[in-house]
Short mmCIF file of C-alpha atoms in Angstrom, two decimals:
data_model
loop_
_atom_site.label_atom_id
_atom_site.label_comp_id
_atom_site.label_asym_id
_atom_site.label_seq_id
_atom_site.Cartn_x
_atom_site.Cartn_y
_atom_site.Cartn_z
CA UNK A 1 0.00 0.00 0.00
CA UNK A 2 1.13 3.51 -0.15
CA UNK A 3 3.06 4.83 2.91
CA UNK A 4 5.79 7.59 3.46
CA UNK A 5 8.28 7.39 6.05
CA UNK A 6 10.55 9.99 7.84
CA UNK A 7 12.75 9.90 10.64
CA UNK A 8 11.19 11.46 13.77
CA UNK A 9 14.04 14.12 14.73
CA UNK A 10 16.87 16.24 13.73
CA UNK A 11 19.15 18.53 15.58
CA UNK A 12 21.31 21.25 14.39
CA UNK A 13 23.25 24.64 15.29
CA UNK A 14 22.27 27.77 13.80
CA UNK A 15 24.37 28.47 10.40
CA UNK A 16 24.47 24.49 9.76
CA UNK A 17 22.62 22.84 6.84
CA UNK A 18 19.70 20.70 7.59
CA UNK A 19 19.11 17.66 5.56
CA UNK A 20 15.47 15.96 5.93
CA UNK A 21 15.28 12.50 4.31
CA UNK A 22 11.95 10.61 3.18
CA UNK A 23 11.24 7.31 1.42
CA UNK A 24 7.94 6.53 -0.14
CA UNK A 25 6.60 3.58 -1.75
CA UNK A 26 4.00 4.97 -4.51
CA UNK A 27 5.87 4.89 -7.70
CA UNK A 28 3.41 6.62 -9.51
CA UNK A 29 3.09 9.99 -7.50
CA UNK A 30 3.18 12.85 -9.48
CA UNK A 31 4.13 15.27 -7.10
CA UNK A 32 5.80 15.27 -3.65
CA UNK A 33 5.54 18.39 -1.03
CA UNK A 34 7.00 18.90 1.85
CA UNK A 35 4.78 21.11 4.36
CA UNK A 36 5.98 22.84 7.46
CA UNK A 37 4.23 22.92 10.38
CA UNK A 38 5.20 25.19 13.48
CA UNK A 39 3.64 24.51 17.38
CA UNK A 40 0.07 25.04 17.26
CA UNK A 41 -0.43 25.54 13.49
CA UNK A 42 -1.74 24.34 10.37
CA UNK A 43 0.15 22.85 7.74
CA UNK A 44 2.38 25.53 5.44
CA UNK A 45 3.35 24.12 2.02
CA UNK A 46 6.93 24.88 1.67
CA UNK A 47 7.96 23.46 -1.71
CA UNK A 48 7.30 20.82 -4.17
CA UNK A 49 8.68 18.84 -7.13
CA UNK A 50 7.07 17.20 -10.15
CA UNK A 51 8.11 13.69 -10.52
CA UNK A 52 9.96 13.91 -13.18
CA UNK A 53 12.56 16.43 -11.83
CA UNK A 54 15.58 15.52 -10.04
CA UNK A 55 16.12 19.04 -8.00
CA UNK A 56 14.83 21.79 -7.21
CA UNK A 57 16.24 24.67 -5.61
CA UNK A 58 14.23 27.66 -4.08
CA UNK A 59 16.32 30.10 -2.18
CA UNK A 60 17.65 28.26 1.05
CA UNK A 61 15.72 25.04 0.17
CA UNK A 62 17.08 22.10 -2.03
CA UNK A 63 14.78 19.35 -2.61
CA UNK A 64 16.11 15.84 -3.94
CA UNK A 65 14.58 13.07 -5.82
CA UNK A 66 15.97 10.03 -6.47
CA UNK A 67 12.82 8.28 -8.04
CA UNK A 68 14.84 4.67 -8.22
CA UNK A 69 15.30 4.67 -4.74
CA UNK A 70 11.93 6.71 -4.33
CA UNK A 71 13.87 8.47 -1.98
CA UNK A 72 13.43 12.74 -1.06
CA UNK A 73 15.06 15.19 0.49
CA UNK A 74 14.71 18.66 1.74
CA UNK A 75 17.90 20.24 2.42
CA UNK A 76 17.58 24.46 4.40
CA UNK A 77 20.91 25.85 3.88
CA UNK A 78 21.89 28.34 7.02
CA UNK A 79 19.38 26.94 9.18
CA UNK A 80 17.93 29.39 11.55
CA UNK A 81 16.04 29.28 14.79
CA UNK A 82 12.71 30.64 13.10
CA UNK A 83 13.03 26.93 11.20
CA UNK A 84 12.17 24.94 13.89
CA UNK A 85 9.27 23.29 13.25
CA UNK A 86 8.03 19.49 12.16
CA UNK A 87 8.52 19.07 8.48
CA UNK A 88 5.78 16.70 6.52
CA UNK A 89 7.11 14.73 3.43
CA UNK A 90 3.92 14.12 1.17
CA UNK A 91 3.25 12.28 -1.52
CA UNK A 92 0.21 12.45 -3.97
CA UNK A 93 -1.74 9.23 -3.94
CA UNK A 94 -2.64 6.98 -6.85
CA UNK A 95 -5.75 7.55 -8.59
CA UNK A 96 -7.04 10.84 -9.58
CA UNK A 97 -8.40 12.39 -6.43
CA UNK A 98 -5.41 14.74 -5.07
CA UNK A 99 -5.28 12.77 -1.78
CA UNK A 100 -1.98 13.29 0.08
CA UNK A 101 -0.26 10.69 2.27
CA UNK A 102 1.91 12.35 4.80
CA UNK A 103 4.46 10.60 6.66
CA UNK A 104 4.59 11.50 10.52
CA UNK A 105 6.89 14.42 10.17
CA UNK A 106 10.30 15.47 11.60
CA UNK A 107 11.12 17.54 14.37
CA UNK A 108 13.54 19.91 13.30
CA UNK A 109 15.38 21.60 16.68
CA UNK A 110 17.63 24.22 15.50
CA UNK A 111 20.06 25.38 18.54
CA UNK A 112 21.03 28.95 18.70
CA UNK B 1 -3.41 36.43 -0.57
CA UNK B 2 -6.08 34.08 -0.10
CA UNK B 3 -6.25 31.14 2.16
CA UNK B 4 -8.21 28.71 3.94
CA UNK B 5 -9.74 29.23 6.95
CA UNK B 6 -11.63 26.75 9.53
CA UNK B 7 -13.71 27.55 12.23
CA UNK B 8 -13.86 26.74 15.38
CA UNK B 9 -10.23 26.66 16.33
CA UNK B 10 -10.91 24.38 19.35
CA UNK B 11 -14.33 22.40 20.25
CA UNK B 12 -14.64 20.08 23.04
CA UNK B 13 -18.04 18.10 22.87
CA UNK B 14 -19.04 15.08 24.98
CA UNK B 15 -18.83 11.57 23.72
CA UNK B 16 -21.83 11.17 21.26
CA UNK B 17 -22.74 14.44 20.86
CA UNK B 18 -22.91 15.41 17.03
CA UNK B 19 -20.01 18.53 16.14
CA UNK B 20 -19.69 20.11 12.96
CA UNK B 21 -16.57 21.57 11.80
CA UNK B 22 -16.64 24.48 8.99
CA UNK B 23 -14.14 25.25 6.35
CA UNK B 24 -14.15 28.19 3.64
CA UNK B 25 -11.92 27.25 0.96
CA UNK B 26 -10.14 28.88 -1.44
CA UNK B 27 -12.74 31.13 -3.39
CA UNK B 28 -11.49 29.41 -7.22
CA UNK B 29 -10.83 26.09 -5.94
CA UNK B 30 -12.89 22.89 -6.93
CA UNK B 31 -11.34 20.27 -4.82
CA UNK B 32 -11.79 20.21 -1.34
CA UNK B 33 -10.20 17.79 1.25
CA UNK B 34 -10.51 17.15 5.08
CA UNK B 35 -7.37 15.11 6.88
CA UNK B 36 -7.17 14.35 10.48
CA UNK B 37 -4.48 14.26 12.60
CA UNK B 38 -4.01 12.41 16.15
CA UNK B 39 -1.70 13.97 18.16
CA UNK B 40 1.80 12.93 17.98
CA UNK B 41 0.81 10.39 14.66
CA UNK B 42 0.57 11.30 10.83
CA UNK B 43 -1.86 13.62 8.74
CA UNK B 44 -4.37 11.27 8.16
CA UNK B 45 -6.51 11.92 5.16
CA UNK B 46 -10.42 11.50 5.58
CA UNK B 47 -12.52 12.56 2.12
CA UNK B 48 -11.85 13.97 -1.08
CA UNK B 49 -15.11 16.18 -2.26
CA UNK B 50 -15.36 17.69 -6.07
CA UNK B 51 -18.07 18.65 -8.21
CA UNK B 52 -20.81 18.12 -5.29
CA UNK B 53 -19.55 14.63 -4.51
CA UNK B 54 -17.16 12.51 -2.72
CA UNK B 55 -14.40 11.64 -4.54
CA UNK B 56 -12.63 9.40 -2.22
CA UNK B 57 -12.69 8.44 1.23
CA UNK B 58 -10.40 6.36 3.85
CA UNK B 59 -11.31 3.86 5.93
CA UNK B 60 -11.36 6.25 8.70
CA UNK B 61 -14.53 7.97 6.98
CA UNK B 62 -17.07 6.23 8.10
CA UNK B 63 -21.17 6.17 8.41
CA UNK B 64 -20.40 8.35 11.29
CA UNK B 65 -18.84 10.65 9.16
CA UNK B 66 -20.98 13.27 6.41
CA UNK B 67 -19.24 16.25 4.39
CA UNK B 68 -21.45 18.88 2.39
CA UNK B 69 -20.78 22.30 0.68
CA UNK B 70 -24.21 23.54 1.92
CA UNK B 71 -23.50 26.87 -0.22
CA UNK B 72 -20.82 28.32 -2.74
CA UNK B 73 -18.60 29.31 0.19
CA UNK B 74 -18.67 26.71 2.84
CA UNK B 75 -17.60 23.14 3.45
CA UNK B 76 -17.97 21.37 6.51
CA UNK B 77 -17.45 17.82 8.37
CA UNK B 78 -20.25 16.22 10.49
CA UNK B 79 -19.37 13.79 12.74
CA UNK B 80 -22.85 12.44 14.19
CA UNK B 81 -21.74 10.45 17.36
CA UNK B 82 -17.88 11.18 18.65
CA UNK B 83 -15.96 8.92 19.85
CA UNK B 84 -12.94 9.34 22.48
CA UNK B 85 -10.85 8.46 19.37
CA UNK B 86 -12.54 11.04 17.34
CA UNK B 87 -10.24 13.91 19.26
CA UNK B 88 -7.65 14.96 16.91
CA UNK B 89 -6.52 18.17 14.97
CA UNK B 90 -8.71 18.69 11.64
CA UNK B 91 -7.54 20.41 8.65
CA UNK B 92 -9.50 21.51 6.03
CA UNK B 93 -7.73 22.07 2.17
CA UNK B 94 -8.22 22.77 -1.09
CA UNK B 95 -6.93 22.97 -4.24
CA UNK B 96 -7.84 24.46 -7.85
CA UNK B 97 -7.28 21.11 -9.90
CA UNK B 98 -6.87 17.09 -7.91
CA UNK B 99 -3.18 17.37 -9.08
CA UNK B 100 -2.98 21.34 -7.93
CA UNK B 101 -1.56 22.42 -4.88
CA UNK B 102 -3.66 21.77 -1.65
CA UNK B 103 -3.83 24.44 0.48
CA UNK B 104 -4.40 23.75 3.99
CA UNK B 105 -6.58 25.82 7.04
CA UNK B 106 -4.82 26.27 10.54
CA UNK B 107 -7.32 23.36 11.88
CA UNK B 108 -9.98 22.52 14.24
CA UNK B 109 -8.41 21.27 17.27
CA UNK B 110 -11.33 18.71 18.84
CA UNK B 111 -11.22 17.23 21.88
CA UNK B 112 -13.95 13.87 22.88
CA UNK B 113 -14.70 13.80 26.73
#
């Protein structure tokens, strides 16, 4: 069936680059997201890539596909404090509805 | 810039009591979504909902469970008899086309006594 996974937490210093992996098993997504979410709020989409890209870049975020491995990353260069948050890896289901399958997020804890 | 907003932002109800939770999408969207999530476990999605009808739903959505876009600006979630297991976060999106970018509300955060 289709399922995402994540690992559950991350630590870095201020300055450092983060690097938030994913693996996913539905080969035929079209698109996968990653959304941000920060204490008490909804879900902020942050970036996304078609399927058929290999990278995308958008100002201090880098997002990696490696379809054969259906593997993703999300790379923030200069992580800062205000970028702690849990970060959701999504995928777009099969069929032709637009649902989403999320993975259960990472904690991101940037240290000052 | 637009976005999607939910309301309440918190409801506590008693176990079996029937709560309704509202949603106003995106003005120009057509696909409209409600996901669930427990605390501390995934985003869960519930229901897909396009052209007046449910497009998909998860296991999760149950009998128990009734969506409707009652007007041209609304879209809500019944849940006719709550469960403890019911209390969760719920986020409304929605998105312009099914392969579009969803859009998500801040949530409904529910809590089942």
């Amino acid at each position: 069936g289709e399922d995402v996974e994540q690992s559950l937490f991350l630590s870095v210093r201020e300055g450092d680059s983060s690097v938030i992996n994913c693996t996913y098993t539905d080969s035929s997504s079209t698109y996968l997201y990653w959304y941000k979410q920060e204490p008490g709020a909804g879900l902020q989409l942050l970036t996304y890539i078609f399927s058929n890209m290999d990278m995308k870049q958008d100002q201090r975020l880098t997002v990696l596909l490696n379809k054969k491995d259906k593997h993703l990353s999300l790379r923030i260069a200069d992580t800062q404090t205000g970028d702690s948050a849990i970060y959701f890896c999504a995928e777009s289901g099969s069929g032709n509805t637009g649902k989403l399958i999320f993975g259960q997020g990472t904690t991101l804890q940037v240290k000052p | 810039e637009p976005e999607v907003t939910q309301t309440p932002s918190h409801q506590v109800t008693q176990m079996g009591q029937e709560v309704i939770l509202r949603c106003v999408p995106i003005s120009n969207h057509l696909y409209f979504y409600w996901y669930r999530q427990i605390l501390g476990q995934k985003v869960e999605f519930l229901v897909s909902f396009y052209n007046n009808e449910i497009s998909e739903k998860s296991e999760i959505f149950d009998d128990q469970f009734s969506v409707e876009r009652p007007d041209g600006s609304n879209f809500t979630l019944k849940i006719r008899s709550t469960k403890l297991e019911d209390s969760a976060m719920y986020f409304c999106a929605s998105s312009a086309g099914y392969q579009e970018t969803q859009y998500f509300g801040p949530g409904t955060r529910l809590l089942v006594l």
